[in-house]
JSON list of C-alpha atoms in Angstrom, two decimals:
[
{"chain": "V", "resi": 1, "resn": "MET", "atom": "CA", "xyz": [-59.70, 48.70, 9.65]},
{"chain": "V", "resi": 2, "resn": "THR", "atom": "CA", "xyz": [-60.10, 51.36, 6.43]},
{"chain": "V", "resi": 3, "resn": "CYS", "atom": "CA", "xyz": [-61.12, 53.48, 8.82]},
{"chain": "V", "resi": 4, "resn": "TRP", "atom": "CA", "xyz": [-58.89, 52.32, 11.06]},
{"chain": "V", "resi": 5, "resn": "ILE", "atom": "CA", "xyz": [-55.81, 52.88, 9.03]},
{"chain": "V", "resi": 6, "resn": "THR", "atom": "CA", "xyz": [-57.26, 56.67, 7.25]},
{"chain": "V", "resi": 7, "resn": "ALA", "atom": "CA", "xyz": [-57.06, 57.65, 10.35]},
{"chain": "V", "resi": 8, "resn": "TYR", "atom": "CA", "xyz": [-52.85, 56.75, 11.30]},
{"chain": "V", "resi": 9, "resn": "ALA", "atom": "CA", "xyz": [-52.51, 58.23, 7.58]},
{"chain": "V", "resi": 10, "resn": "SER", "atom": "CA", "xyz": [-54.91, 61.43, 8.50]},
{"chain": "V", "resi": 11, "resn": "LEU", "atom": "CA", "xyz": [-51.97, 61.71, 11.69]},
{"chain": "V", "resi": 12, "resn": "GLU", "atom": "CA", "xyz": [-49.53, 61.52, 9.17]},
{"chain": "V", "resi": 13, "resn": "ARG", "atom": "CA", "xyz": [-50.76, 64.09, 6.94]},
{"chain": "V", "resi": 14, "resn": "CYS", "atom": "CA", "xyz": [-51.51, 66.50, 9.70]},
{"chain": "V", "resi": 15, "resn": "TYR", "atom": "CA", "xyz": [-47.22, 66.32, 10.66]},
{"chain": "V", "resi": 16, "resn": "CYS", "atom": "CA", "xyz": [-46.45, 66.88, 7.41]},
{"chain": "V", "resi": 17, "resn": "ILE", "atom": "CA", "xyz": [-48.10, 70.41, 7.02]},
{"chain": "V", "resi": 18, "resn": "VAL", "atom": "CA", "xyz": [-47.66, 71.03, 10.76]},
{"chain": "V", "resi": 19, "resn": "ALA", "atom": "CA", "xyz": [-43.99, 70.04, 11.27]},
{"chain": "V", "resi": 20, "resn": "PRO", "atom": "CA", "xyz": [-42.46, 69.41, 8.34]},
{"chain": "V", "resi": 21, "resn": "LEU", "atom": "CA", "xyz": [-38.92, 69.72, 9.63]},
{"chain": "V", "resi": 22, "resn": "HIS", "atom": "CA", "xyz": [-39.33, 66.68, 11.64]},
{"chain": "V", "resi": 23, "resn": "VAL", "atom": "CA", "xyz": [-41.99, 64.51, 9.81]},
{"chain": "V", "resi": 24, "resn": "LYS", "atom": "CA", "xyz": [-38.65, 62.68, 8.91]},
{"chain": "V", "resi": 25, "resn": "THR", "atom": "CA", "xyz": [-37.67, 62.12, 12.33]},
{"chain": "V", "resi": 26, "resn": "MET", "atom": "CA", "xyz": [-41.13, 61.54, 13.60]},
{"chain": "V", "resi": 27, "resn": "ILE", "atom": "CA", "xyz": [-42.83, 58.47, 11.24]},
{"chain": "V", "resi": 28, "resn": "THR", "atom": "CA", "xyz": [-40.51, 55.93, 9.59]},
{"chain": "V", "resi": 29, "resn": "PRO", "atom": "CA", "xyz": [-41.04, 53.19, 8.00]},
{"chain": "V", "resi": 30, "resn": "ARG", "atom": "CA", "xyz": [-40.26, 51.52, 10.23]},
{"chain": "V", "resi": 31, "resn": "ARG", "atom": "CA", "xyz": [-42.79, 53.21, 13.12]},
{"chain": "V", "resi": 32, "resn": "THR", "atom": "CA", "xyz": [-45.25, 53.52, 10.49]},
{"chain": "V", "resi": 33, "resn": "PHE", "atom": "CA", "xyz": [-45.29, 49.47, 9.42]},
{"chain": "V", "resi": 34, "resn": "VAL", "atom": "CA", "xyz": [-45.44, 48.49, 14.23]},
{"chain": "V", "resi": 35, "resn": "ALA", "atom": "CA", "xyz": [-47.91, 51.00, 14.05]},
{"chain": "V", "resi": 36, "resn": "LEU", "atom": "CA", "xyz": [-49.96, 49.43, 11.19]},
{"chain": "V", "resi": 37, "resn": "ALA", "atom": "CA", "xyz": [-49.74, 45.97, 13.04]},
{"chain": "V", "resi": 38, "resn": "GLY", "atom": "CA", "xyz": [-51.02, 47.09, 16.48]},
{"chain": "V", "resi": 39, "resn": "LEU", "atom": "CA", "xyz": [-53.98, 48.92, 14.44]},
{"chain": "V", "resi": 40, "resn": "TYR", "atom": "CA", "xyz": [-53.91, 44.87, 12.56]},
{"chain": "V", "resi": 41, "resn": "ALA", "atom": "CA", "xyz": [-54.02, 42.97, 15.60]},
{"chain": "V", "resi": 42, "resn": "VAL", "atom": "CA", "xyz": [-57.15, 45.66, 17.55]},
{"chain": "V", "resi": 43, "resn": "GLY", "atom": "CA", "xyz": [-59.02, 44.79, 14.71]},
{"chain": "V", "resi": 44, "resn": "ILE", "atom": "CA", "xyz": [-58.41, 41.21, 15.03]},
{"chain": "V", "resi": 45, "resn": "ASN", "atom": "CA", "xyz": [-58.63, 41.75, 19.15]},
{"chain": "V", "resi": 46, "resn": "THR", "atom": "CA", "xyz": [-62.08, 42.29, 18.89]},
{"chain": "V", "resi": 47, "resn": "SER", "atom": "CA", "xyz": [-64.01, 39.82, 17.36]},
{"chain": "V", "resi": 48, "resn": "PHE", "atom": "CA", "xyz": [-61.82, 36.82, 18.73]},
{"chain": "V", "resi": 49, "resn": "PRO", "atom": "CA", "xyz": [-63.64, 37.47, 21.66]},
{"chain": "V", "resi": 50, "resn": "LEU", "atom": "CA", "xyz": [-66.85, 35.75, 19.24]},
{"chain": "V", "resi": 51, "resn": "PHE", "atom": "CA", "xyz": [-64.65, 32.56, 18.45]},
{"chain": "V", "resi": 52, "resn": "TYR", "atom": "CA", "xyz": [-62.75, 32.07, 21.51]},
{"chain": "V", "resi": 53, "resn": "THR", "atom": "CA", "xyz": [-66.39, 32.00, 23.67]},
{"chain": "V", "resi": 54, "resn": "GLY", "atom": "CA", "xyz": [-67.44, 29.70, 21.15]},
{"chain": "V", "resi": 55, "resn": "THR", "atom": "CA", "xyz": [-70.46, 31.90, 20.68]},
{"chain": "V", "resi": 56, "resn": "VAL", "atom": "CA", "xyz": [-70.71, 31.86, 17.34]},
{"chain": "V", "resi": 57, "resn": "PHE", "atom": "CA", "xyz": [-69.29, 28.01, 15.75]},
{"chain": "V", "resi": 58, "resn": "LEU", "atom": "CA", "xyz": [-70.38, 26.33, 12.11]},
{"chain": "V", "resi": 59, "resn": "GLU", "atom": "CA", "xyz": [-72.56, 23.62, 12.53]},
{"chain": "V", "resi": 60, "resn": "TRP", "atom": "CA", "xyz": [-74.74, 21.13, 10.02]},
{"chain": "V", "resi": 61, "resn": "LYS", "atom": "CA", "xyz": [-78.20, 22.40, 8.93]},
{"chain": "V", "resi": 62, "resn": "THR", "atom": "CA", "xyz": [-81.18, 21.28, 7.01]},
{"chain": "V", "resi": 63, "resn": "ASP", "atom": "CA", "xyz": [-81.60, 23.57, 4.16]},
{"chain": "V", "resi": 64, "resn": "LEU", "atom": "CA", "xyz": [-85.86, 23.34, 3.69]},
{"chain": "V", "resi": 65, "resn": "LEU", "atom": "CA", "xyz": [-85.09, 24.93, 0.51]},
{"chain": "V", "resi": 66, "resn": "ILE", "atom": "CA", "xyz": [-83.02, 22.47, -1.41]},
{"chain": "V", "resi": 67, "resn": "ASN", "atom": "CA", "xyz": [-83.90, 19.89, 0.63]},
{"chain": "V", "resi": 68, "resn": "ARG", "atom": "CA", "xyz": [-80.04, 19.36, 1.46]},
{"chain": "V", "resi": 69, "resn": "THR", "atom": "CA", "xyz": [-77.54, 19.34, 4.58]},
{"chain": "V", "resi": 70, "resn": "VAL", "atom": "CA", "xyz": [-75.51, 22.49, 4.06]},
{"chain": "V", "resi": 71, "resn": "LEU", "atom": "CA", "xyz": [-72.66, 24.12, 6.59]},
{"chain": "V", "resi": 72, "resn": "GLY", "atom": "CA", "xyz": [-73.87, 27.26, 8.65]},
{"chain": "V", "resi": 73, "resn": "MET", "atom": "CA", "xyz": [-73.21, 29.25, 11.43]},
{"chain": "V", "resi": 74, "resn": "GLY", "atom": "CA", "xyz": [-74.16, 28.99, 14.74]},
{"chain": "V", "resi": 75, "resn": "ILE", "atom": "CA", "xyz": [-74.89, 30.99, 18.09]},
{"chain": "V", "resi": 76, "resn": "ASN", "atom": "CA", "xyz": [-75.59, 29.85, 21.55]},
{"chain": "V", "resi": 77, "resn": "ASP", "atom": "CA", "xyz": [-76.80, 31.65, 24.38]},
{"chain": "V", "resi": 78, "resn": "HIS", "atom": "CA", "xyz": [-74.61, 33.87, 25.18]},
{"chain": "V", "resi": 79, "resn": "TYR", "atom": "CA", "xyz": [-74.28, 34.98, 21.67]},
{"chain": "V", "resi": 80, "resn": "ALA", "atom": "CA", "xyz": [-76.70, 38.44, 22.68]},
{"chain": "V", "resi": 81, "resn": "ASP", "atom": "CA", "xyz": [-73.53, 38.88, 25.78]},
{"chain": "V", "resi": 82, "resn": "VAL", "atom": "CA", "xyz": [-70.54, 39.12, 23.89]},
{"chain": "V", "resi": 83, "resn": "ALA", "atom": "CA", "xyz": [-71.87, 40.64, 21.74]},
{"chain": "V", "resi": 84, "resn": "ASN", "atom": "CA", "xyz": [-72.91, 43.71, 23.06]},
{"chain": "V", "resi": 85, "resn": "VAL", "atom": "CA", "xyz": [-69.59, 44.17, 25.00]},
{"chain": "V", "resi": 86, "resn": "THR", "atom": "CA", "xyz": [-67.34, 42.97, 21.22]},
{"chain": "V", "resi": 87, "resn": "THR", "atom": "CA", "xyz": [-70.44, 45.79, 19.82]},
{"chain": "V", "resi": 88, "resn": "VAL", "atom": "CA", "xyz": [-69.34, 48.71, 22.19]},
{"chain": "V", "resi": 89, "resn": "LEU", "atom": "CA", "xyz": [-65.72, 48.35, 21.99]},
{"chain": "V", "resi": 90, "resn": "LEU", "atom": "CA", "xyz": [-66.17, 48.25, 18.44]},
{"chain": "V", "resi": 91, "resn": "ALA", "atom": "CA", "xyz": [-68.88, 51.32, 18.73]},
{"chain": "V", "resi": 92, "resn": "VAL", "atom": "CA", "xyz": [-65.58, 53.42, 20.74]},
{"chain": "V", "resi": 93, "resn": "LEU", "atom": "CA", "xyz": [-62.71, 52.81, 18.37]},
{"chain": "V", "resi": 94, "resn": "PHE", "atom": "CA", "xyz": [-65.10, 54.07, 15.88]},
{"chain": "V", "resi": 95, "resn": "PHE", "atom": "CA", "xyz": [-65.75, 57.23, 17.77]},
{"chain": "V", "resi": 96, "resn": "LEU", "atom": "CA", "xyz": [-62.29, 57.42, 18.72]},
{"chain": "V", "resi": 97, "resn": "PHE", "atom": "CA", "xyz": [-61.05, 57.75, 14.92]},
{"chain": "V", "resi": 98, "resn": "PHE", "atom": "CA", "xyz": [-63.78, 59.55, 13.72]},
{"chain": "V", "resi": 99, "resn": "THR", "atom": "CA", "xyz": [-62.50, 62.51, 15.90]},
{"chain": "V", "resi": 100, "resn": "ILE", "atom": "CA", "xyz": [-59.16, 62.28, 14.95]},
{"chain": "V", "resi": 101, "resn": "ILE", "atom": "CA", "xyz": [-60.03, 62.22, 11.44]},
{"chain": "V", "resi": 102, "resn": "VAL", "atom": "CA", "xyz": [-62.48, 65.24, 12.18]},
{"chain": "V", "resi": 103, "resn": "VAL", "atom": "CA", "xyz": [-59.45, 67.31, 14.48]},
{"chain": "V", "resi": 104, "resn": "THR", "atom": "CA", "xyz": [-56.70, 65.75, 11.78]},
{"chain": "V", "resi": 105, "resn": "THR", "atom": "CA", "xyz": [-58.82, 67.47, 8.77]},
{"chain": "V", "resi": 106, "resn": "ILE", "atom": "CA", "xyz": [-59.27, 70.81, 10.83]},
{"chain": "V", "resi": 107, "resn": "VAL", "atom": "CA", "xyz": [-55.75, 71.39, 11.81]},
{"chain": "V", "resi": 108, "resn": "LEU", "atom": "CA", "xyz": [-54.62, 71.16, 8.66]},
{"chain": "V", "resi": 109, "resn": "THR", "atom": "CA", "xyz": [-56.89, 72.75, 7.04]},
{"chain": "V", "resi": 110, "resn": "VAL", "atom": "CA", "xyz": [-56.63, 75.66, 9.18]},
{"chain": "V", "resi": 111, "resn": "ALA", "atom": "CA", "xyz": [-52.71, 74.96, 8.80]},
{"chain": "V", "resi": 112, "resn": "LEU", "atom": "CA", "xyz": [-52.67, 75.36, 4.73]},
{"chain": "V", "resi": 113, "resn": "HIS", "atom": "CA", "xyz": [-54.90, 78.32, 5.31]},
{"chain": "V", "resi": 114, "resn": "GLU", "atom": "CA", "xyz": [-52.43, 80.31, 7.12]},
{"chain": "V", "resi": 115, "resn": "LYS", "atom": "CA", "xyz": [-49.27, 79.68, 4.33]},
{"chain": "V", "resi": 116, "resn": "SER", "atom": "CA", "xyz": [-51.48, 81.50, 2.41]},
{"chain": "V", "resi": 117, "resn": "LYS", "atom": "CA", "xyz": [-52.34, 83.69, 3.95]},
{"chain": "V", "resi": 118, "resn": "TRP", "atom": "CA", "xyz": [-48.33, 84.19, 5.01]},
{"chain": "V", "resi": 119, "resn": "ARG", "atom": "CA", "xyz": [-47.42, 83.59, 1.79]},
{"chain": "V", "resi": 120, "resn": "ASN", "atom": "CA", "xyz": [-50.36, 86.25, 0.12]},
{"chain": "V", "resi": 121, "resn": "SER", "atom": "CA", "xyz": [-48.94, 88.87, 2.73]},
{"chain": "V", "resi": 122, "resn": "LEU", "atom": "CA", "xyz": [-44.84, 88.33, 1.34]},
{"chain": "V", "resi": 123, "resn": "GLY", "atom": "CA", "xyz": [-46.00, 90.64, -1.40]},
{"chain": "V", "resi": 124, "resn": "ASN", "atom": "CA", "xyz": [-45.19, 88.38, -4.35]},
{"chain": "V", "resi": 125, "resn": "CYS", "atom": "CA", "xyz": [-48.78, 86.83, -4.73]},
{"chain": "V", "resi": 126, "resn": "ASN", "atom": "CA", "xyz": [-49.19, 88.33, -7.52]},
{"chain": "V", "resi": 127, "resn": "THR", "atom": "CA", "xyz": [-46.26, 86.17, -9.32]},
{"chain": "V", "resi": 128, "resn": "GLU", "atom": "CA", "xyz": [-47.25, 82.87, -10.82]},
{"chain": "V", "resi": 129, "resn": "SER", "atom": "CA", "xyz": [-45.61, 80.55, -8.70]},
{"chain": "V", "resi": 130, "resn": "SER", "atom": "CA", "xyz": [-47.92, 81.67, -5.58]},
{"chain": "V", "resi": 131, "resn": "LYS", "atom": "CA", "xyz": [-50.38, 81.52, -7.39]},
{"chain": "V", "resi": 132, "resn": "SER", "atom": "CA", "xyz": [-50.22, 78.10, -8.27]},
{"chain": "V", "resi": 133, "resn": "LEU", "atom": "CA", "xyz": [-49.17, 76.86, -4.07]},
{"chain": "V", "resi": 134, "resn": "ALA", "atom": "CA", "xyz": [-52.61, 79.11, -3.35]},
{"chain": "V", "resi": 135, "resn": "LYS", "atom": "CA", "xyz": [-54.45, 76.98, -6.28]},
{"chain": "V", "resi": 136, "resn": "ARG", "atom": "CA", "xyz": [-52.26, 73.99, -4.79]},
{"chain": "V", "resi": 137, "resn": "ASP", "atom": "CA", "xyz": [-53.31, 74.09, -1.03]},
{"chain": "V", "resi": 138, "resn": "THR", "atom": "CA", "xyz": [-56.99, 75.14, -2.12]},
{"chain": "V", "resi": 139, "resn": "THR", "atom": "CA", "xyz": [-56.75, 71.87, -3.98]},
{"chain": "V", "resi": 140, "resn": "ILE", "atom": "CA", "xyz": [-55.63, 69.57, -1.29]},
{"chain": "V", "resi": 141, "resn": "ILE", "atom": "CA", "xyz": [-58.43, 71.16, 1.50]},
{"chain": "V", "resi": 142, "resn": "LYS", "atom": "CA", "xyz": [-60.68, 70.21, -0.92]},
{"chain": "V", "resi": 143, "resn": "THR", "atom": "CA", "xyz": [-59.47, 66.99, -1.26]},
{"chain": "V", "resi": 144, "resn": "ILE", "atom": "CA", "xyz": [-59.11, 65.96, 2.68]},
{"chain": "V", "resi": 145, "resn": "VAL", "atom": "CA", "xyz": [-61.50, 67.66, 3.08]},
{"chain": "V", "resi": 146, "resn": "LEU", "atom": "CA", "xyz": [-64.49, 65.45, 1.06]},
{"chain": "V", "resi": 147, "resn": "LEU", "atom": "CA", "xyz": [-62.54, 62.02, 2.02]},
{"chain": "V", "resi": 148, "resn": "SER", "atom": "CA", "xyz": [-63.12, 62.75, 5.70]},
{"chain": "V", "resi": 149, "resn": "LEU", "atom": "CA", "xyz": [-66.33, 63.23, 4.90]},
{"chain": "V", "resi": 150, "resn": "VAL", "atom": "CA", "xyz": [-67.04, 60.16, 2.78]},
{"chain": "V", "resi": 151, "resn": "LEU", "atom": "CA", "xyz": [-65.78, 58.43, 5.23]},
{"chain": "V", "resi": 152, "resn": "ILE", "atom": "CA", "xyz": [-67.98, 59.43, 8.47]},
{"chain": "V", "resi": 153, "resn": "VAL", "atom": "CA", "xyz": [-70.54, 59.22, 6.14]},
{"chain": "V", "resi": 154, "resn": "SER", "atom": "CA", "xyz": [-69.72, 55.60, 4.81]},
{"chain": "V", "resi": 155, "resn": "TYR", "atom": "CA", "xyz": [-69.03, 54.13, 8.05]},
{"chain": "V", "resi": 156, "resn": "LEU", "atom": "CA", "xyz": [-72.03, 56.10, 9.50]},
{"chain": "V", "resi": 157, "resn": "PRO", "atom": "CA", "xyz": [-74.50, 53.32, 9.57]},
{"chain": "V", "resi": 158, "resn": "TYR", "atom": "CA", "xyz": [-71.68, 50.95, 10.95]},
{"chain": "V", "resi": 159, "resn": "MET", "atom": "CA", "xyz": [-70.87, 52.57, 14.02]},
{"chain": "V", "resi": 160, "resn": "ILE", "atom": "CA", "xyz": [-75.19, 53.24, 14.67]},
{"chain": "V", "resi": 161, "resn": "ASN", "atom": "CA", "xyz": [-75.91, 49.19, 13.83]},
{"chain": "V", "resi": 162, "resn": "CYS", "atom": "CA", "xyz": [-72.97, 48.94, 17.02]},
{"chain": "V", "resi": 163, "resn": "LEU", "atom": "CA", "xyz": [-75.24, 50.97, 18.92]},
{"chain": "V", "resi": 164, "resn": "LEU", "atom": "CA", "xyz": [-78.12, 49.68, 18.43]},
{"chain": "V", "resi": 165, "resn": "VAL", "atom": "CA", "xyz": [-76.86, 45.73, 18.97]},
{"chain": "V", "resi": 166, "resn": "ALA", "atom": "CA", "xyz": [-75.71, 46.97, 22.75]},
{"chain": "V", "resi": 167, "resn": "PHE", "atom": "CA", "xyz": [-78.64, 49.27, 23.62]},
{"chain": "V", "resi": 168, "resn": "LEU", "atom": "CA", "xyz": [-81.75, 47.82, 21.61]},
{"chain": "V", "resi": 169, "resn": "LYS", "atom": "CA", "xyz": [-82.89, 44.83, 23.05]},
{"chain": "V", "resi": 170, "resn": "GLY", "atom": "CA", "xyz": [-83.77, 41.96, 19.99]},
{"chain": "V", "resi": 171, "resn": "PHE", "atom": "CA", "xyz": [-81.93, 43.80, 17.60]},
{"chain": "V", "resi": 172, "resn": "GLU", "atom": "CA", "xyz": [-79.64, 41.10, 16.79]},
{"chain": "V", "resi": 173, "resn": "LEU", "atom": "CA", "xyz": [-79.87, 38.16, 15.11]},
{"chain": "V", "resi": 174, "resn": "TYR", "atom": "CA", "xyz": [-83.33, 35.57, 14.99]},
{"chain": "V", "resi": 175, "resn": "GLY", "atom": "CA", "xyz": [-84.57, 38.38, 17.30]},
{"chain": "V", "resi": 176, "resn": "LYS", "atom": "CA", "xyz": [-88.04, 40.72, 17.60]},
{"chain": "V", "resi": 177, "resn": "TYR", "atom": "CA", "xyz": [-86.08, 42.91, 15.11]},
{"chain": "V", "resi": 178, "resn": "TYR", "atom": "CA", "xyz": [-84.45, 40.90, 12.60]},
{"chain": "V", "resi": 179, "resn": "ASN", "atom": "CA", "xyz": [-85.71, 42.49, 9.86]},
{"chain": "V", "resi": 180, "resn": "LEU", "atom": "CA", "xyz": [-84.76, 45.32, 10.81]},
{"chain": "V", "resi": 181, "resn": "TYR", "atom": "CA", "xyz": [-81.54, 44.27, 11.46]},
{"chain": "V", "resi": 182, "resn": "GLN", "atom": "CA", "xyz": [-80.95, 42.52, 7.91]},
{"chain": "V", "resi": 183, "resn": "ILE", "atom": "CA", "xyz": [-81.89, 45.83, 6.35]},
{"chain": "V", "resi": 184, "resn": "MET", "atom": "CA", "xyz": [-78.79, 47.65, 8.92]},
{"chain": "V", "resi": 185, "resn": "TRP", "atom": "CA", "xyz": [-76.55, 45.29, 7.93]},
{"chain": "V", "resi": 186, "resn": "SER", "atom": "CA", "xyz": [-77.07, 45.37, 4.43]},
{"chain": "V", "resi": 187, "resn": "VAL", "atom": "CA", "xyz": [-77.11, 49.96, 4.11]},
{"chain": "V", "resi": 188, "resn": "SER", "atom": "CA", "xyz": [-73.70, 49.38, 6.74]},
{"chain": "V", "resi": 189, "resn": "TRP", "atom": "CA", "xyz": [-72.01, 46.75, 4.32]},
{"chain": "V", "resi": 190, "resn": "LEU", "atom": "CA", "xyz": [-73.12, 48.94, 0.71]},
{"chain": "V", "resi": 191, "resn": "PHE", "atom": "CA", "xyz": [-71.71, 52.52, 1.97]},
{"chain": "V", "resi": 192, "resn": "GLU", "atom": "CA", "xyz": [-67.87, 50.64, 2.93]},
{"chain": "V", "resi": 193, "resn": "THR", "atom": "CA", "xyz": [-68.35, 49.74, -0.30]},
{"chain": "V", "resi": 194, "resn": "LEU", "atom": "CA", "xyz": [-69.26, 52.67, -1.63]},
{"chain": "V", "resi": 195, "resn": "ASN", "atom": "CA", "xyz": [-66.38, 54.17, -0.01]},
{"chain": "V", "resi": 196, "resn": "SER", "atom": "CA", "xyz": [-63.83, 51.24, -1.42]},
{"chain": "V", "resi": 197, "resn": "SER", "atom": "CA", "xyz": [-64.23, 52.74, -5.24]},
{"chain": "V", "resi": 198, "resn": "THR", "atom": "CA", "xyz": [-65.12, 56.40, -3.82]},
{"chain": "V", "resi": 199, "resn": "SER", "atom": "CA", "xyz": [-61.53, 58.06, -3.51]},
{"chain": "V", "resi": 200, "resn": "LEU", "atom": "CA", "xyz": [-60.59, 57.33, -6.97]},
{"chain": "V", "resi": 201, "resn": "PHE", "atom": "CA", "xyz": [-63.88, 60.02, -8.22]},
{"chain": "V", "resi": 202, "resn": "VAL", "atom": "CA", "xyz": [-63.04, 62.40, -5.59]},
{"chain": "V", "resi": 203, "resn": "TYR", "atom": "CA", "xyz": [-59.05, 62.30, -6.93]},
{"chain": "V", "resi": 204, "resn": "TYR", "atom": "CA", "xyz": [-60.41, 62.51, -9.84]},
{"chain": "V", "resi": 205, "resn": "ILE", "atom": "CA", "xyz": [-62.52, 65.58, -9.59]},
{"chain": "V", "resi": 206, "resn": "THR", "atom": "CA", "xyz": [-60.23, 67.32, -7.01]},
{"chain": "V", "resi": 207, "resn": "SER", "atom": "CA", "xyz": [-56.65, 66.90, -8.69]},
{"chain": "V", "resi": 208, "resn": "SER", "atom": "CA", "xyz": [-55.63, 67.34, -12.58]},
{"chain": "V", "resi": 209, "resn": "LYS", "atom": "CA", "xyz": [-52.19, 65.72, -12.37]},
{"chain": "V", "resi": 210, "resn": "TYR", "atom": "CA", "xyz": [-54.57, 62.61, -11.05]},
{"chain": "V", "resi": 211, "resn": "ARG", "atom": "CA", "xyz": [-56.92, 63.09, -14.13]},
{"chain": "V", "resi": 212, "resn": "GLU", "atom": "CA", "xyz": [-53.77, 63.12, -16.56]},
{"chain": "V", "resi": 213, "resn": "THR", "atom": "CA", "xyz": [-51.49, 60.22, -14.69]},
{"chain": "V", "resi": 214, "resn": "PHE", "atom": "CA", "xyz": [-54.64, 58.45, -14.87]},
{"chain": "V", "resi": 215, "resn": "TRP", "atom": "CA", "xyz": [-55.07, 59.08, -18.24]},
{"chain": "V", "resi": 216, "resn": "GLN", "atom": "CA", "xyz": [-51.72, 58.48, -19.52]},
{"chain": "V", "resi": 217, "resn": "ILE", "atom": "CA", "xyz": [-51.83, 55.37, -17.76]},
{"chain": "V", "resi": 218, "resn": "PHE", "atom": "CA", "xyz": [-55.01, 53.66, -19.79]},
{"chain": "V", "resi": 219, "resn": "ALA", "atom": "CA", "xyz": [-53.22, 55.85, -22.89]},
{"chain": "V", "resi": 220, "resn": "ASN", "atom": "CA", "xyz": [-49.98, 53.21, -22.24]},
{"chain": "V", "resi": 221, "resn": "ILE", "atom": "CA", "xyz": [-52.54, 50.00, -21.98]},
{"chain": "V", "resi": 222, "resn": "ARG", "atom": "CA", "xyz": [-53.84, 50.91, -25.21]},
{"chain": "V", "resi": 223, "resn": "SER", "atom": "CA", "xyz": [-51.09, 51.24, -27.62]},
{"chain": "V", "resi": 224, "resn": "ILE", "atom": "CA", "xyz": [-49.42, 48.30, -26.13]},
{"chain": "V", "resi": 225, "resn": "PRO", "atom": "CA", "xyz": [-51.54, 45.70, -28.78]},
{"chain": "V", "resi": 226, "resn": "GLY", "atom": "CA", "xyz": [-50.27, 48.36, -31.38]},
{"chain": "V", "resi": 227, "resn": "LYS", "atom": "CA", "xyz": [-46.96, 47.95, -30.93]},
{"chain": "V", "resi": 228, "resn": "GLN", "atom": "CA", "xyz": [-46.81, 44.64, -30.14]},
{"chain": "V", "resi": 229, "resn": "GLN", "atom": "CA", "xyz": [-48.64, 44.21, -33.63]},
{"chain": "V", "resi": 230, "resn": "LYS", "atom": "CA", "xyz": [-45.80, 46.34, -35.59]},
{"chain": "V", "resi": 231, "resn": "LEU", "atom": "CA", "xyz": [-42.49, 44.68, -33.81]},
{"chain": "V", "resi": 232, "resn": "GLN", "atom": "CA", "xyz": [-44.03, 41.31, -35.61]},
{"chain": "V", "resi": 233, "resn": "ASN", "atom": "CA", "xyz": [-44.42, 42.63, -38.69]},
{"chain": "V", "resi": 234, "resn": "ASN", "atom": "CA", "xyz": [-41.11, 44.62, -38.57]},
{"chain": "V", "resi": 235, "resn": "SER", "atom": "CA", "xyz": [-39.80, 40.70, -37.98]},
{"chain": "V", "resi": 236, "resn": "ASN", "atom": "CA", "xyz": [-42.21, 38.78, -40.73]}
]
């Protein structure tokens, strides 16, 4: 879902730069809510066939290592067929959202670059305000490109796994390539986890305002115990 929401946010950012006078009328809070609800509905429905058809279910199993009966996941004979259809659908959706992110990033970068050139051509390029705007545009371009690149790299293993499940026979649970299946999905989940925590560092590196706000928040947190102690001393 992170990738899908990021694609929508990329469209919104691109529209804000390309058509700033119409963005408030086109992208309203209600439409954003409907769009996000639709994305979540699509995400849920892509996994729903596995449970609706009964190919994945819970069952009691005997764990020989601990010599105890535990509740685990079970699959039937139709699991591979249903999983292939689901993974192909996911691969197509991820390719679509990757395309949206790449296209909007390129359009946004070109639009910001053209606006910077237009401001410089007005003859006020030596003013402090013009230099500040040019620096801000450069920072925005770097931030957007880095975030898009990190997202694509993070979800690329997931998309590759979806294609392998669909087209490589035996790349499945308890299949011929079961060990490779475990390794590849472990790498995919690791990259997704890293993506969730990478944005913090990207914003911290590229945005001076973000760094300033970041340290202000922690400075306020550290000062709270001191303020409480001072209030207690004054009350005594």
